[in-house]
XYZ file of C-alpha atoms in Angstrom:
329
model
C -0.029 -0.048 -0.061
C 1.320 3.450 -0.743
C 1.234 6.562 1.566
C -1.856 8.582 1.422
C -2.931 11.476 3.246
C -6.683 11.510 5.229
C -8.873 14.128 5.927
C -12.693 14.390 7.348
C -15.051 16.346 5.649
C -17.193 19.004 7.585
C -19.856 19.241 5.130
C -20.672 18.363 1.300
C -19.536 21.774 0.237
C -15.835 20.964 2.113
C -16.174 17.496 0.792
C -16.773 18.462 -3.034
C -13.580 21.110 -2.722
C -11.357 18.397 -1.314
C -12.386 15.716 -3.746
C -11.368 17.909 -6.697
C -7.904 17.973 -5.754
C -5.749 15.432 -8.013
C -5.646 11.964 -6.438
C -8.185 12.312 -4.064
C -11.230 10.008 -3.539
C -13.881 9.709 -1.061
C -13.769 7.432 1.946
C -17.105 5.832 2.828
C -17.030 2.350 5.001
C -13.835 1.405 3.160
C -14.880 -2.113 2.914
C -13.699 -2.138 -0.814
C -11.428 0.905 -1.190
C -9.073 -0.129 1.336
C -8.779 -3.662 -0.105
C -7.921 -2.014 -3.501
C -5.496 0.225 -2.046
C -3.888 -2.512 0.055
C -3.405 -4.918 -3.328
C -2.049 -1.998 -5.075
C -5.060 -2.372 -7.744
C -5.875 1.513 -6.702
C -3.980 4.524 -5.613
C -4.851 7.579 -3.984
C -2.923 10.865 -2.745
C -6.026 11.905 -0.504
C -8.839 9.932 1.588
C -11.567 12.267 1.916
C -13.828 10.599 4.442
C -17.547 11.389 3.903
C -19.417 9.020 6.459
C -21.638 11.344 8.595
C -22.611 13.678 6.050
C -25.724 12.277 4.728
C -26.593 9.107 7.372
C -30.318 9.759 7.320
C -33.434 7.648 6.055
C -36.573 9.841 5.781
C -40.172 9.356 3.874
C -40.310 11.807 1.132
C -43.252 14.175 0.241
C -44.185 11.987 -2.857
C -44.345 8.750 -0.562
C -41.138 7.558 -1.571
C -38.161 7.109 0.412
C -34.627 9.055 0.723
C -31.523 7.477 1.948
C -28.465 8.967 2.303
C -25.472 7.879 0.922
C -24.026 7.509 4.370
C -26.382 5.128 5.760
C -24.749 1.904 7.051
C -26.017 -1.264 4.785
C -27.091 -2.757 8.275
C -29.360 0.356 9.369
C -31.238 0.112 5.802
C -31.906 -3.654 5.920
C -33.352 -3.381 9.210
C -35.060 0.074 8.941
C -39.119 -0.431 9.363
C -39.977 1.329 6.321
C -37.653 -0.964 3.957
C -38.740 -4.206 5.364
C -42.303 -3.478 5.020
C -42.452 -1.315 1.770
C -39.496 -2.469 -0.002
C -38.530 -6.073 1.436
C -36.460 -7.137 -1.696
C -34.112 -4.125 -0.651
C -33.768 -5.315 2.772
C -33.387 -8.976 1.753
C -30.819 -7.879 -0.857
C -28.773 -6.261 1.495
C -28.877 -9.171 4.318
C -27.703 -11.701 1.171
C -24.429 -9.668 1.091
C -21.263 -9.921 2.887
C -20.873 -10.361 6.581
C -22.676 -8.466 9.113
C -19.428 -6.909 10.638
C -18.957 -5.789 6.852
C -22.767 -4.748 6.655
C -22.057 -2.506 9.762
C -19.210 -0.750 8.003
C -20.385 -0.596 4.584
C -22.392 2.767 3.482
C -24.974 2.713 0.688
C -22.566 5.052 -1.392
C -19.877 3.160 -1.103
C -22.077 -0.151 -2.149
C -22.977 2.021 -5.160
C -19.430 2.015 -6.180
C -18.214 -1.273 -5.602
C -15.350 -2.634 -8.066
C -15.794 -5.917 -9.425
C -14.506 -8.979 -7.702
C -12.701 -10.600 -11.009
C -9.700 -12.403 -10.043
C -7.665 -11.287 -12.928
C -8.628 -7.742 -11.835
C -6.905 -8.179 -8.318
C -4.187 -10.223 -9.691
C -1.408 -7.496 -10.476
C 1.637 -9.476 -10.824
C 0.425 -11.758 -13.145
C -2.790 -11.023 -14.883
C -3.719 -8.658 -18.004
C -7.159 -6.490 -16.999
C -7.987 -3.969 -19.296
C -10.256 -2.623 -16.076
C -7.287 -2.285 -14.182
C -4.665 -1.051 -16.774
C -6.635 0.129 -20.063
C -5.047 -1.406 -23.372
C -3.400 -4.074 -21.493
C -5.858 -7.108 -22.427
C -8.225 -9.396 -20.660
C -6.789 -12.589 -19.453
C -10.414 -13.433 -18.086
C -11.651 -13.947 -21.407
C -9.377 -17.275 -21.878
C -9.301 -18.063 -18.177
C -11.681 -19.803 -15.573
C -15.049 -17.525 -16.366
C -17.572 -19.153 -14.093
C -18.616 -15.686 -12.001
C -18.325 -13.844 -15.488
C -21.000 -11.851 -17.278
C -23.202 -13.708 -19.880
C -25.102 -10.399 -21.125
C -23.521 -6.788 -21.882
C -20.033 -7.994 -22.051
C -17.257 -6.725 -24.615
C -13.788 -8.188 -25.951
C -12.274 -5.550 -23.499
C -13.908 -7.130 -20.306
C -16.368 -9.636 -19.068
C -16.512 -9.225 -15.486
C -19.336 -8.549 -13.446
C -20.964 -6.269 -10.835
C -20.711 -7.732 -7.620
C -23.516 -5.671 -5.430
C -26.414 -7.351 -4.109
C -28.074 -4.005 -2.997
C -27.787 -2.667 -6.692
C -30.065 -5.344 -8.170
C -32.657 -4.308 -5.746
C -32.208 -0.440 -6.244
C -32.390 -1.245 -10.237
C -35.366 -3.145 -9.669
C -37.276 -0.475 -7.560
C -36.341 2.430 -10.215
C -34.330 3.920 -7.462
C -32.536 7.385 -8.291
C -29.246 8.449 -7.418
C -28.457 12.208 -6.200
C -25.207 13.613 -7.020
C -23.377 16.997 -6.444
C -20.251 17.739 -8.422
C -18.243 20.929 -10.240
C -21.318 21.170 -12.297
C -23.867 21.402 -9.330
C -26.656 18.845 -8.124
C -27.990 16.569 -10.734
C -30.156 13.080 -10.571
C -29.312 9.790 -12.515
C -31.901 7.069 -12.815
C -30.346 3.909 -11.131
C -30.210 2.117 -14.658
C -27.978 4.961 -16.014
C -25.268 4.996 -13.212
C -23.368 2.029 -14.064
C -21.949 1.308 -17.428
C -21.765 -1.762 -19.635
C -17.985 -1.929 -20.617
C -17.652 -1.547 -23.800
C -13.870 -0.220 -24.903
C -13.389 1.739 -21.749
C -14.226 -0.804 -18.948
C -11.988 1.217 -16.170
C -15.117 3.558 -16.022
C -17.325 1.862 -13.800
C -20.209 4.610 -13.719
C -21.411 7.882 -15.741
C -19.765 9.749 -12.519
C -17.033 12.495 -13.231
C -13.944 12.850 -11.358
C -14.990 14.547 -7.826
C -18.626 13.704 -8.178
C -20.090 12.879 -4.801
C -23.211 10.523 -4.323
C -25.388 12.386 -1.918
C -28.317 9.956 -1.449
C -30.839 7.702 -3.205
C -34.421 8.332 -3.817
C -36.947 5.601 -3.724
C -39.909 5.990 -5.995
C -43.541 5.387 -4.131
C -44.181 1.795 -5.502
C -46.980 0.057 -3.887
C -46.194 -2.965 -5.630
C -42.693 -2.998 -3.740
C -44.409 -4.444 -0.749
C -45.019 -7.792 -2.537
C -41.196 -8.662 -3.742
C -38.255 -10.463 -2.634
C -34.428 -10.809 -3.876
C -32.950 -14.577 -4.102
C -29.608 -14.868 -4.835
C -27.683 -18.369 -5.619
C -24.047 -18.978 -5.068
C -21.301 -21.537 -4.548
C -21.380 -21.678 -0.752
C -24.027 -20.458 1.604
C -22.800 -17.575 3.036
C -20.172 -14.665 2.333
C -19.927 -15.211 -1.328
C -20.734 -13.354 -4.204
C -23.581 -14.464 -6.689
C -23.667 -16.517 -9.674
C -26.751 -15.370 -10.452
C -29.438 -13.422 -8.283
C -32.918 -11.894 -8.715
C -34.917 -9.034 -7.332
C -38.592 -8.871 -8.656
C -41.654 -7.386 -7.753
C -45.270 -8.348 -8.669
C -48.591 -6.734 -8.965
C -51.412 -9.369 -9.674
C -54.882 -8.743 -10.849
C -56.949 -11.781 -10.624
C -55.073 -14.304 -11.878
C -52.803 -12.027 -14.098
C -49.675 -10.116 -13.836
C -51.000 -6.075 -13.661
C -47.212 -5.096 -13.328
C -43.642 -6.409 -12.663
C -40.283 -5.354 -11.801
C -37.374 -7.737 -12.232
C -33.310 -7.100 -12.027
C -30.679 -9.771 -12.445
C -27.414 -9.738 -10.699
C -24.310 -12.032 -11.307
C -25.035 -11.912 -15.343
C -23.699 -8.313 -16.498
C -20.982 -5.770 -15.676
C -23.768 -3.782 -14.263
C -27.035 -4.388 -12.243
C -29.103 -6.041 -15.161
C -32.704 -4.510 -15.499
C -34.807 -7.169 -17.035
C -37.093 -4.944 -19.409
C -37.654 -7.560 -22.065
C -38.738 -10.395 -19.655
C -41.320 -7.628 -17.931
C -42.661 -6.590 -21.226
C -43.283 -9.915 -22.231
C -45.348 -10.773 -18.432
C -47.505 -7.559 -18.099
C -51.020 -8.512 -18.617
C -50.003 -11.952 -19.038
C -50.613 -15.364 -17.111
C -48.423 -16.078 -14.133
C -47.644 -19.585 -15.290
C -44.357 -21.523 -15.341
C -44.529 -21.291 -19.066
C -44.956 -17.598 -19.439
C -41.984 -17.168 -16.516
C -39.674 -19.500 -18.686
C -40.600 -17.487 -22.020
C -39.939 -14.431 -20.467
C -36.704 -15.072 -19.533
C -35.631 -16.768 -22.608
C -36.603 -13.443 -24.507
C -34.272 -11.780 -21.756
C -31.343 -13.891 -22.521
C -31.868 -13.979 -26.397
C -28.500 -11.854 -27.017
C -26.622 -13.971 -24.129
C -23.100 -14.841 -25.263
C -22.015 -17.074 -22.569
C -17.904 -18.039 -22.002
C -16.945 -21.547 -21.776
C -17.371 -21.988 -17.974
C -20.625 -20.028 -17.513
C -23.101 -21.423 -20.014
C -25.070 -22.229 -17.147
C -26.047 -18.609 -16.049
C -29.129 -18.469 -18.432
C -30.833 -21.475 -17.249
C -30.016 -20.847 -13.676
C -31.587 -17.520 -14.066
C -34.385 -18.586 -15.708
C -35.306 -20.978 -12.988
C -34.640 -18.814 -10.153
C -36.884 -16.297 -11.598
C -39.590 -18.818 -12.191
C -39.318 -19.946 -8.331
C -39.366 -16.384 -7.133
C -42.454 -15.316 -9.615
C -44.542 -18.124 -8.590
C -44.212 -17.737 -4.957
C -44.843 -13.802 -5.430
C -48.001 -14.798 -7.474
C -49.298 -17.238 -5.002
C -48.506 -14.491 -2.070
C -45.796 -16.361 -0.100
C -43.546 -14.386 -0.171
C -44.560 -10.805 1.140
């Protein structure tokens, strides 16, 4: 780990001023950034501590929910409003990492996690375009069990690691950002990038931008939602695939649906094709499988992960069947 400076910002304005310094990086819980610095995957000359600047959860005037970027993951998962009105979010957070890490990790930091690709972390022997642009991607010819089947490119096949972000994608969350150009908002689906030929850029944020919070819209159907994660071991493992889903039924037909997948792409994957196929249709096993097939029509599996479309399809069908029967509140 290379030496760096540390300072705590007293307010958002001070954080933005310090964050504009060359070589500066914002520090939340540090559960990912410190690892990256320790492994020399990332470098920083100055860490600007922004914990405590925005750590409130409040009802918003439109009936939604405001979540400050500094809110700890544990506090968000345990919040009564989240558990009752947005249960998929609570379950996604609890499916990720250990209790100790959730106690430290912040919402803003979770949104900015870097990939957990083995080749990205291997600074001694692996080529990685995300870590060293233009160097190549050894993952493509290596062990690809955890890698992407949707939205990948020749430059990068890594997947996004967050569980929480999959739920936020399904919930149509909005990310609030402040930067040199002032305050702005980003629909959650526009925050993260697909790799293209510039996989070193994970998000659409500009240097010095600071995430201040996340707004959840009023979404009554989200009360009938859940998150399911499939992984190689029972705990403390990243998703092979995951499904966040919310369902609104009208009789025996689907009035509306929200679906997002994790573990299949470089960003949380909003399954808009599957949603469109399911709306106003029957809540049947056949319909669920057909909708998933439409979503994975452009999938490009690699040598070791051809199982992912089928595994995600089965997981989606199981989740939607339970939601349709009212077995998951």
